Short mmCIF file of C-alpha atoms in Angstrom, two decimals:
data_model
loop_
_atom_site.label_atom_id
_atom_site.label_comp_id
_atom_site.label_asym_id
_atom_site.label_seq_id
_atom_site.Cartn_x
_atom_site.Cartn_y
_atom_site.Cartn_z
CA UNK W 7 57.93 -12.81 -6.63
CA UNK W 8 56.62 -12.64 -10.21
CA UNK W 9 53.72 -10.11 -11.30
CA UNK W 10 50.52 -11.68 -10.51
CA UNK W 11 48.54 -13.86 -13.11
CA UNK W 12 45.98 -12.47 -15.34
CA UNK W 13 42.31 -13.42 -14.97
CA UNK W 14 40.94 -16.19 -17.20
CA UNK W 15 38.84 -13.87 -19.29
CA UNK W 16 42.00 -11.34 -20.00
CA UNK W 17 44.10 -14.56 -20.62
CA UNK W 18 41.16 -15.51 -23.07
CA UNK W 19 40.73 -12.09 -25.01
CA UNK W 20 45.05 -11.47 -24.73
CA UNK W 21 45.18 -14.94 -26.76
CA UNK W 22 42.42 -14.20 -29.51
CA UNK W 23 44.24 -10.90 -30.06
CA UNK W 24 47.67 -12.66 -30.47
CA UNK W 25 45.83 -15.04 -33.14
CA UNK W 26 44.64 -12.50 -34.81
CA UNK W 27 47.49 -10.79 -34.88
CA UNK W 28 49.78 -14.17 -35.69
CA UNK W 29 47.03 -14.88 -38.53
CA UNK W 30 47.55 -11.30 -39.88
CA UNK W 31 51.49 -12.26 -40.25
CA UNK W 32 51.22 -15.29 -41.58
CA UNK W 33 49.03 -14.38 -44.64
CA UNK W 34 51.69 -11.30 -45.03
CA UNK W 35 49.29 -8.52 -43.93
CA UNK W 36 50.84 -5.62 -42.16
CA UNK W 37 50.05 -5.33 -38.35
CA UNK W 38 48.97 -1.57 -37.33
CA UNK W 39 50.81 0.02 -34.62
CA UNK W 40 48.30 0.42 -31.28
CA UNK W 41 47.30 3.83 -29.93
CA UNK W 42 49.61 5.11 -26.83
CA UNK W 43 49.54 6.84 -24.02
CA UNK W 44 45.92 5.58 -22.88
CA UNK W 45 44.51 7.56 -19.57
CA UNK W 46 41.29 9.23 -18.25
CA UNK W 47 40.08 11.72 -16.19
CA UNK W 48 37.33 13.22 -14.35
CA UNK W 49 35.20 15.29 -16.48
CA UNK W 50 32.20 15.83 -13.93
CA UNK W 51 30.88 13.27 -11.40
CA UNK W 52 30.71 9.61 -12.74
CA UNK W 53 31.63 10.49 -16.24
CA UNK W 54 34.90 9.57 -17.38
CA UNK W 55 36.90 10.67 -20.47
CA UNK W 56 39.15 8.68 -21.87
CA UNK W 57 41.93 9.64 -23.93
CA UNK W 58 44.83 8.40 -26.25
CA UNK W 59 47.46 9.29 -28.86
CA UNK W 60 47.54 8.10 -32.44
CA UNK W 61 49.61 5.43 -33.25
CA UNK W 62 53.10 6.14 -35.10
CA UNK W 63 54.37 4.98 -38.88
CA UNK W 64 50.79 4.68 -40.06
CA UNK W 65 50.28 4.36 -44.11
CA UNK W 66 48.41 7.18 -45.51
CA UNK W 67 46.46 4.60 -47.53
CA UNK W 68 44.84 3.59 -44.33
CA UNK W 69 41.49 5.16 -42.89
CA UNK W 70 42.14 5.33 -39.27
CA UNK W 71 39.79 4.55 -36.47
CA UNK W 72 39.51 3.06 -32.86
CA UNK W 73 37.66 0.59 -31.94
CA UNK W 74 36.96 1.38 -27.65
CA UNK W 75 34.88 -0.99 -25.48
CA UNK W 76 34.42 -1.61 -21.81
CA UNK W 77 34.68 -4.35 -19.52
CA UNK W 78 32.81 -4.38 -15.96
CA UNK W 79 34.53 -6.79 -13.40
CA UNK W 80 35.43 -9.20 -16.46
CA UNK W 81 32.37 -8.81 -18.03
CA UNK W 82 31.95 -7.47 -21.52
CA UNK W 83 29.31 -4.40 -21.82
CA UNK W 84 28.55 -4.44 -25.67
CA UNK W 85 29.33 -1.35 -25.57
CA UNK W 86 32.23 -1.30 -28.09
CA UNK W 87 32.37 1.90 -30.42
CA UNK W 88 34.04 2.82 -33.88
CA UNK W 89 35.09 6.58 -33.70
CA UNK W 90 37.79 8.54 -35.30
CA UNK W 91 38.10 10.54 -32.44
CA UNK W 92 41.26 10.14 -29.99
CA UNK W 93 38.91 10.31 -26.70
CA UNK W 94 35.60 8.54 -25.79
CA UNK W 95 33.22 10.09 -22.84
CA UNK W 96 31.53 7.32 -20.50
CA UNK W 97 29.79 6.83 -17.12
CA UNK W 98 32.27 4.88 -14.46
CA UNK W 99 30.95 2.48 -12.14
CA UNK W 100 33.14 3.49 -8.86
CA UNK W 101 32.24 -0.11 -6.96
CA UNK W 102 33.65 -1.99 -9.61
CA UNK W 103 36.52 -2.90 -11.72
CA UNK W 104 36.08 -1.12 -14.84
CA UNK W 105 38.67 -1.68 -17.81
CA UNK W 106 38.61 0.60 -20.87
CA UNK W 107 40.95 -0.90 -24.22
CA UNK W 108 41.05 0.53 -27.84
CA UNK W 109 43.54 0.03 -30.48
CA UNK W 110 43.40 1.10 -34.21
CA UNK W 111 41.92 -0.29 -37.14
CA UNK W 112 41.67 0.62 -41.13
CA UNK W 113 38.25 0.60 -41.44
CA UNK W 114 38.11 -0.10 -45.58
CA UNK W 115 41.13 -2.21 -45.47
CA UNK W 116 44.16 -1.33 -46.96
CA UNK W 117 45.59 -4.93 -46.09
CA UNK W 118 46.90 -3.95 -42.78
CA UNK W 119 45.59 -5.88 -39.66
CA UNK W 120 44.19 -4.09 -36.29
CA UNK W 121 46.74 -3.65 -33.92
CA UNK W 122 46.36 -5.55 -30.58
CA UNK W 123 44.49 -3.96 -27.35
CA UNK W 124 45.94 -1.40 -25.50
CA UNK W 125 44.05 -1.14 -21.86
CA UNK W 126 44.03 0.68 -19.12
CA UNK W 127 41.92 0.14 -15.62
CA UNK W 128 40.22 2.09 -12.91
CA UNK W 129 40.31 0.35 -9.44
CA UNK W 130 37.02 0.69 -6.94
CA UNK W 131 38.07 2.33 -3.37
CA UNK W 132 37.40 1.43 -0.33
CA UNK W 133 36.01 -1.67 1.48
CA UNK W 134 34.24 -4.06 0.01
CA UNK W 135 30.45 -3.79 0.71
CA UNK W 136 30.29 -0.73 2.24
CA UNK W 137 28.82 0.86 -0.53
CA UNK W 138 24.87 2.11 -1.11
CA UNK W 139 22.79 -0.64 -2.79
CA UNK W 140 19.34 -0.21 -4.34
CA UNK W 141 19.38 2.65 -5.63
CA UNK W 142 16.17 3.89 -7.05
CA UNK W 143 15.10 7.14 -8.15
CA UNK W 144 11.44 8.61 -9.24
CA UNK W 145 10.99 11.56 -10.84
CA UNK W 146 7.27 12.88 -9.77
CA UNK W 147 5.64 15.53 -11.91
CA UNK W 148 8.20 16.04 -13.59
CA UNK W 149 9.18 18.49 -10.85
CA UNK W 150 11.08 16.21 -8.45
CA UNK W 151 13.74 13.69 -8.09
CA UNK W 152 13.05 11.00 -5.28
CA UNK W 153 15.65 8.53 -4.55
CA UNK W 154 16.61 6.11 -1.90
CA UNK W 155 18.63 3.26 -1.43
CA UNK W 156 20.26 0.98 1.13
CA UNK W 157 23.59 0.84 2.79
CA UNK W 158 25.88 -1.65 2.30
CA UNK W 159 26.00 -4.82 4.01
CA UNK W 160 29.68 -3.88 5.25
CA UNK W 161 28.57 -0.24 6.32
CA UNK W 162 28.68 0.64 9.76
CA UNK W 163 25.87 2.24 11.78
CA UNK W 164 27.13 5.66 11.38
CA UNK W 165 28.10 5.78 7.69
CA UNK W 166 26.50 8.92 6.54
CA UNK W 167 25.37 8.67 2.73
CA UNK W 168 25.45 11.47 1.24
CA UNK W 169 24.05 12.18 -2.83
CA UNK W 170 25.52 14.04 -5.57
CA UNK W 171 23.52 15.00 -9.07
CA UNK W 172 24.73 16.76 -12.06
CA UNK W 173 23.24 16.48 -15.68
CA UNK W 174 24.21 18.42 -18.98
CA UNK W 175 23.16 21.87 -18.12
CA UNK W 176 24.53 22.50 -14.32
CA UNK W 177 27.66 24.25 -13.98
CA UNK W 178 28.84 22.37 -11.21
CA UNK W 179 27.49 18.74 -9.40
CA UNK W 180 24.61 19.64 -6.60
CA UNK W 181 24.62 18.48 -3.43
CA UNK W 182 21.28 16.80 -2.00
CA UNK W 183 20.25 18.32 1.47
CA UNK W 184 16.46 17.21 2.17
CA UNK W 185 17.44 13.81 3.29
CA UNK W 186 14.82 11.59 5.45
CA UNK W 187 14.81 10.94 8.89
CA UNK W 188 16.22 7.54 8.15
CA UNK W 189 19.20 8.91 5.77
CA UNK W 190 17.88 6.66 2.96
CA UNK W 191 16.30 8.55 1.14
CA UNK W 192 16.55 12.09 -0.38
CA UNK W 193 14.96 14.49 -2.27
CA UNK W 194 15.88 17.38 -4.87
CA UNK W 195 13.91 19.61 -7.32
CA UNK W 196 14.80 18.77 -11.16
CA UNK W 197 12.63 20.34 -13.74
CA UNK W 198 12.76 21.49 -17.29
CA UNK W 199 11.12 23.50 -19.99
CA UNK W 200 7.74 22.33 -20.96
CA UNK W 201 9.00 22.83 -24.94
CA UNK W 202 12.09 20.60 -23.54
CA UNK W 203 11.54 17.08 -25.78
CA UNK W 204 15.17 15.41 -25.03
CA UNK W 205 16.14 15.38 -21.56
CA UNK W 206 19.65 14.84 -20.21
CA UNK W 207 20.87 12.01 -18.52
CA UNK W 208 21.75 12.30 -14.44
CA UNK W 209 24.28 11.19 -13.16
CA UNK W 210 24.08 10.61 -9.22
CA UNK W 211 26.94 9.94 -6.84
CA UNK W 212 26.20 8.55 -3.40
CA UNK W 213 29.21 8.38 -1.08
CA UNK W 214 30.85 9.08 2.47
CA UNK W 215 33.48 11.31 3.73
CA UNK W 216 35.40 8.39 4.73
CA UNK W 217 37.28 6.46 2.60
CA UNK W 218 36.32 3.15 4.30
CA UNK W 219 33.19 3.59 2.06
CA UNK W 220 32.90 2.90 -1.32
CA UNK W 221 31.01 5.25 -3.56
CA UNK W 222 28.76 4.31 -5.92
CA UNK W 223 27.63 6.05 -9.30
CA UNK W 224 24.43 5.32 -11.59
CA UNK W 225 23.84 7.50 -14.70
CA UNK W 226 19.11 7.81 -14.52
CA UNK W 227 17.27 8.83 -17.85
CA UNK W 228 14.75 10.73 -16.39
CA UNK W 229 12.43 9.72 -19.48
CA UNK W 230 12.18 6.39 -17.62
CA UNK W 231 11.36 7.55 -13.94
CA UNK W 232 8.64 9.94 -14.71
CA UNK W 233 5.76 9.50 -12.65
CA UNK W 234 2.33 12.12 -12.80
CA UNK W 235 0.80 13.45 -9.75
CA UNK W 236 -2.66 12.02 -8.78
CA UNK W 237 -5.11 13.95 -10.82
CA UNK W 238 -7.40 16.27 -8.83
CA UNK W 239 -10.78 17.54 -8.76
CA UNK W 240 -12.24 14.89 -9.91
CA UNK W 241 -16.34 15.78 -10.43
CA UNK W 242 -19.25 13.76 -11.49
CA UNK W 243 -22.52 15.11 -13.32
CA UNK W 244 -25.83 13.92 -14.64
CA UNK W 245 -26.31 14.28 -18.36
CA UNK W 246 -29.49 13.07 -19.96
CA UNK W 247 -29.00 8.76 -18.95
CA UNK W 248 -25.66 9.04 -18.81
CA UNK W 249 -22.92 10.46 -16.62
CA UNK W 250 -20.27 13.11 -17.50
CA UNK W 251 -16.45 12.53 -15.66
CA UNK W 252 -14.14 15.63 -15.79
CA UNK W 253 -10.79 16.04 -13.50
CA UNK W 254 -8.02 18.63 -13.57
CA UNK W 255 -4.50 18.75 -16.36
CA UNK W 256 -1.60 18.67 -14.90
CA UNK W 257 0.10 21.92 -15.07
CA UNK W 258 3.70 20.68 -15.94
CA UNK W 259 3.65 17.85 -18.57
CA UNK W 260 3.41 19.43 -22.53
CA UNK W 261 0.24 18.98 -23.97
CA UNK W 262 -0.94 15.60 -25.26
CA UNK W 263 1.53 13.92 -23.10
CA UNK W 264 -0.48 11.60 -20.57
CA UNK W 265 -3.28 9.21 -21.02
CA UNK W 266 -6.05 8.49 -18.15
CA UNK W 267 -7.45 5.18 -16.89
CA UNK W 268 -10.80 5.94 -15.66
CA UNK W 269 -12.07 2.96 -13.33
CA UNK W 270 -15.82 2.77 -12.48
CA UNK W 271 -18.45 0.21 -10.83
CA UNK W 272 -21.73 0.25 -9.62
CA UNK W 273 -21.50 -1.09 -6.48
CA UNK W 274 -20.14 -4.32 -7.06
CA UNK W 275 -16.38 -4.24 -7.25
CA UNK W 276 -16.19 -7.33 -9.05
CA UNK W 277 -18.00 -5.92 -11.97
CA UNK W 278 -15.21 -2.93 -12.18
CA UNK W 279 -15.37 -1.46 -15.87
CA UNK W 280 -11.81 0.49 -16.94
CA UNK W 281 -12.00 3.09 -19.73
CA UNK W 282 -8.51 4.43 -21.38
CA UNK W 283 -9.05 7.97 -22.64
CA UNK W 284 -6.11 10.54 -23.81
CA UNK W 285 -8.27 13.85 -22.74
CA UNK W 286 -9.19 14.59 -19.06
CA UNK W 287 -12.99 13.68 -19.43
CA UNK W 288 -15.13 11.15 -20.22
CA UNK W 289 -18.71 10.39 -20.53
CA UNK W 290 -20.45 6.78 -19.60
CA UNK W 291 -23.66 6.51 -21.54
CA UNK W 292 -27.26 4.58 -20.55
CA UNK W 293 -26.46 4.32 -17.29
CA UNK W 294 -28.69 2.54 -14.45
CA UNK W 295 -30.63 5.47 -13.00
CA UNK W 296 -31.21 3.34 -9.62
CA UNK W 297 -27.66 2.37 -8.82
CA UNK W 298 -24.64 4.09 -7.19
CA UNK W 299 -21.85 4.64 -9.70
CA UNK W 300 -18.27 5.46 -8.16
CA UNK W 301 -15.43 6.55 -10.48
CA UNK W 302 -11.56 6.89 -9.80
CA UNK W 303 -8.78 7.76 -12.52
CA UNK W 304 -5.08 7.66 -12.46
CA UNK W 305 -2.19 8.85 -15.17
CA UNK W 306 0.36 7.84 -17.09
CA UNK W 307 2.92 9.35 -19.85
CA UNK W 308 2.45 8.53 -23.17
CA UNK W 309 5.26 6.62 -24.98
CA UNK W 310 5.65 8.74 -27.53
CA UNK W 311 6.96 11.41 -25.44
CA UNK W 312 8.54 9.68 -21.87
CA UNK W 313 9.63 5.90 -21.61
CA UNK W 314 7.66 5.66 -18.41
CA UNK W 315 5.78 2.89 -17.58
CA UNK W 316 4.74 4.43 -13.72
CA UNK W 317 1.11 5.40 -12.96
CA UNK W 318 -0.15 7.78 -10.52
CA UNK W 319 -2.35 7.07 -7.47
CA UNK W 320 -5.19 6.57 -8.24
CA UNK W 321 -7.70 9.67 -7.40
CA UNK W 322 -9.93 9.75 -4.48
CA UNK W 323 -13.03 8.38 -4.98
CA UNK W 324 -16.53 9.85 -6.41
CA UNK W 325 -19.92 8.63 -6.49
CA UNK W 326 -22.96 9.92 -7.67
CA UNK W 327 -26.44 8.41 -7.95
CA UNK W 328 -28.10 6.21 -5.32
CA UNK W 329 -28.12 2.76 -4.76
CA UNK W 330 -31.42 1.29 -3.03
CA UNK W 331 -30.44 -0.44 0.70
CA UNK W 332 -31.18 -4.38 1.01
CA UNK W 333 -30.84 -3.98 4.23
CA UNK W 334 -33.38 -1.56 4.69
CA UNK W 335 -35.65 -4.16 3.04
CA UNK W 336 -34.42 -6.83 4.50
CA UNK W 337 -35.46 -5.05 8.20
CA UNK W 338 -38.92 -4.14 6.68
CA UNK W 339 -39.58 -8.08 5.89
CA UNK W 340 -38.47 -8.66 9.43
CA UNK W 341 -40.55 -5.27 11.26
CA UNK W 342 -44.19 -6.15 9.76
CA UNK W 343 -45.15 -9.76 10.16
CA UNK W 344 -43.52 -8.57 14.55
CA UNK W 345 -46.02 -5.67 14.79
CA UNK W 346 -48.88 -7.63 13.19
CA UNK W 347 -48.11 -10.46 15.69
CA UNK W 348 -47.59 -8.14 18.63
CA UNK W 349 -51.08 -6.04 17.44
CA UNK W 350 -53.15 -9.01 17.05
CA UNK W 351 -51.93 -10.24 20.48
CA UNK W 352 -53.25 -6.94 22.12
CA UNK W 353 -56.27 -6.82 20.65
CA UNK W 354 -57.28 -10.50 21.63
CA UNK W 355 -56.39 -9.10 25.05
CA UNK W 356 -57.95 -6.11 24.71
CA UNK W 357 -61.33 -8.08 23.16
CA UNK W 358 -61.05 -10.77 25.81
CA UNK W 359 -61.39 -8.12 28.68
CA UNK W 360 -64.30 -6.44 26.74
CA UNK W 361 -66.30 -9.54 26.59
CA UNK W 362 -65.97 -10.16 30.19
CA UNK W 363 -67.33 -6.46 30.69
CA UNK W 364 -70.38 -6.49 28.70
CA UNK W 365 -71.67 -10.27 28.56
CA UNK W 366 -70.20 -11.12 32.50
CA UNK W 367 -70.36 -15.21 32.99
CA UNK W 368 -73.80 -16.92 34.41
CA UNK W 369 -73.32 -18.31 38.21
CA UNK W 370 -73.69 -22.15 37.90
CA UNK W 371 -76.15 -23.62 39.98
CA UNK W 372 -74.61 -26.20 41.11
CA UNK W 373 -71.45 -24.27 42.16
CA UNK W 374 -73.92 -22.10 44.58
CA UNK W 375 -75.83 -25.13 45.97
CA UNK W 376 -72.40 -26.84 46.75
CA UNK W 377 -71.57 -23.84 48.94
CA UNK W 378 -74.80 -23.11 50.67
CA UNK W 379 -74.52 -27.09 51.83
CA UNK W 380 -71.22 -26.68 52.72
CA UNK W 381 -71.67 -23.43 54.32
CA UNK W 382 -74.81 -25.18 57.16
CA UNK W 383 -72.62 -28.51 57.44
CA UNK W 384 -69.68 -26.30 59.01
CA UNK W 385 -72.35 -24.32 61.19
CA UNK W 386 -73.66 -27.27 62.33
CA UNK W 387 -70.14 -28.74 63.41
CA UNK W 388 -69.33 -25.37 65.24
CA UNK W 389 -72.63 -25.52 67.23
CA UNK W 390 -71.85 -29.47 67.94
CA UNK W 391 -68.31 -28.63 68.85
CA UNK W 392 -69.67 -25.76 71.31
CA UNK W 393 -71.83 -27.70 72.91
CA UNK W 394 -69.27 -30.55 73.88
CA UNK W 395 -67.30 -27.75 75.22
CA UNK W 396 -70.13 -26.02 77.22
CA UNK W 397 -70.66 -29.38 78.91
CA UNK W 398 -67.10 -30.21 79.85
CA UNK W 399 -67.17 -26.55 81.45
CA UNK W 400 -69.80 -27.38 83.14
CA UNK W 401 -68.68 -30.24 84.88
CA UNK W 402 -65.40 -29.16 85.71
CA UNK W 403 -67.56 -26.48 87.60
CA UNK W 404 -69.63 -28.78 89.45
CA UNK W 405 -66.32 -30.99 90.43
CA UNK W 406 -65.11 -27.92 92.11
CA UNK W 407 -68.24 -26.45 93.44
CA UNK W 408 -68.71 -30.27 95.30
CA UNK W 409 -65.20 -30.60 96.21
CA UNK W 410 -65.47 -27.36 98.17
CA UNK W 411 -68.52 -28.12 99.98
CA UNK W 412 -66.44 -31.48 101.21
CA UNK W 413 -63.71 -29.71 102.83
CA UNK W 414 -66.08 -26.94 104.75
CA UNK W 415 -67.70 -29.54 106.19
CA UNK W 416 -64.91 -31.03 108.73
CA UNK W 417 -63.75 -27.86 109.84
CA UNK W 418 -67.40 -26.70 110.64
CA UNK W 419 -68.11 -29.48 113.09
CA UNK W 420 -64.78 -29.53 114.98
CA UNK W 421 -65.81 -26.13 116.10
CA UNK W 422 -69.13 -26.74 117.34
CA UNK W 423 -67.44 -29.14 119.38
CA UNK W 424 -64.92 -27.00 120.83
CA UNK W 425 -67.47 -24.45 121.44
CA UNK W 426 -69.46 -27.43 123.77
#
């Protein structure tokens, strides 16, 4: 079997340098020999240095130098350099291809063409996919590094990430130990000099013991990942018509470094009002002496001394001043026109019941003639009604007095004549 075929781009960039080359030959110029012996190594975690010998039979006349650049998994980085140094310092991506080439040039021409590419490649380990994605990093206060990320979509459930730093100044990399309970996320201190005004670069490693995983690499400037705390202590004060805002400094950014947004309203969030000031106080003038005013303020770094664009929370909340209640209004509107009802209801009562006590009403007439009538027509029908019952008494008494008188009678004269 024959040695595998070389990507498109490669088979692209191997033919322009064979033009060039062809093109310096056939208008007589003299092709320079390319740099040998091309390797790198290690020189601290994700930072490569790559190295090469000079090329041989090289005319004095000519001003040497190497042009280097990088390629990322076929893509170009712009990152090609001019140097007359025989080594070149970068940051290595460890999930992908990366492929370094240089050869030499004569800068101020001499008539000799550039010699063709010499290249060498590092290879990514492990499998595909398994490595940590999304990395991010914040660096609070300028006293802490905060990163997580995610694990690769090939990672199994057990993969244990683990982070590397190191930045120009450390003797040796640092591991990361305060990790989060869901291994995604870890934290370590990082802090400088307040006089410090360049910081270094840091380079972060995130990998596994097992060499299933991939590691990853990413090179942070801090300058870019600096976010302030949330400003403290904030107090409001009266002055005159106006109000006075003052909050606490940070303790660990240089002087001068951070501006403040100081958002305010008075009541109505709609109408919020945002003030930019590069001290840590303000003062609102002619302010509404009957409303509630309620500040907040949050900071950011300064361009001119971190390329930052994070703010900080914003600060809790103040007020000062007070608003009058609608609704206490709105329940006074309702409350008086119900205890005016309710009163004038009582007193008609009340009034009512007093008239009937001192001017009592007159008898009608009429009223007491209809009852004395009434009053003889039902004795009259009692007396009628007795009567009719005396008299059926009556004879019901004489029925029974004659009906005994009929049977004594018989029985007296049957014994007379039994006595004869």
């Amino acid at each position: 079997m024959g040695p595998p075929a070389a990507p498109p781009a490669r088979r692209l960039l191997l033919a322009v340098c064979w033009l060039v080359v062809a093109a310096g030959r056939a208008a007589g110029a003299k092709v320079l020999p390319p740099p040998s012996n091309l390797d790198y190594s290690f020189i601290q975690i994700c930072t490569l240095n790559w190295t090469w010998n000079p090329p041989e039979n090289v005319s004095g006349s000519c001003d040497l130098e190497y042009s280097s650049d990088i390629v990322i998994d076929e893509v170009p980085q712009d990152k090609r350099e001019w140097s007359k140094s025989r080594f070149r310092v970068t940051d290595t991506f460890l999930n992908e291809e990366m492929r370094f080439k240089v050869r030499s040039e004569c800068r101020h021409g001499n008539g000799s063409a550039p010699s063709r590419w010499v290249e060498t490649s590092l290879l990514p380990t492990g499998i595909p996919g398994t490595a940590a994605v999304g990395l991010s990093c914040v660096w609070h206060n300028l006293e802490y590094m905060d990163c997580s990320w995610r694990p690769g979509e090939n990672a199994s459930s057990d993969t244990n990430y683990t982070l590397f730093y190191w930045f120009d100044g450390l003797k040796n990399p640092k591991k990361c130990n305060n990790y989060s309970m869901d291994h995604g996320r870890c934290v370590f201190n990082l802090s400088f000099p307040k006089v410090t005004n360049t910081y270094p670069a840091i380079s972060i490693l995130i990998r596994d013991d097992s060499e299933d995983i991939r590691p990853v690499c990413a090179s942070k400037n801090p300058t870019t990942l600096v976010r302030p705390a949330t400003p403290r202590r904030l107090t409001l004060s009266k002055i005159n018509d106006g109000i006075y805002v003052e909050w606490s400094e940070s303790d660990t950014f240089p002087e001068n470094c951070l501006f403040y947004e100081v958002e305010y309203h008075n009541g109505d969030l709609d109408t919020a009002q945002i003030i930019k000031v590069e001290i840590n106080y303000t003062s609102i003038p002619s302010v509404d002496p009957n409303s509630k005013y309620t500040f907040k303020v949050r900071a950011k770094p300064k361009p001119e001394c971190y390329s930052s664009k994070l703010f900080s929370d914003w600060s809790e909340e103040k007020s000062i001043g007070e608003k009058t209640d609608s609704t206490f209004y709105f329940v006074l509107i309702i409350t008086i026109p119900l205890i005016v009802a309710v009163s004038t209801i009582i007193l008609l009562i009340y009034l009512k019941r007093l008239k009937i006590l001192i001017l009592p009403p007159v008898p009608d007439p009429r009223e007491i003639l209809k009852r004395m009538f009434g009053e003889q027509n039902e004795d009259s029908q009692s007396c009628a009604k007795d009567d009719s019952v005396n008299a059926y008494d009556r004879l019901n008494k004489e029925e029974e007095i004659h009906s005994l008188i009929l049977t004594e009678t018989p029985v007296s004269a049957n014994s007379e004549k039994e006595n004869r």
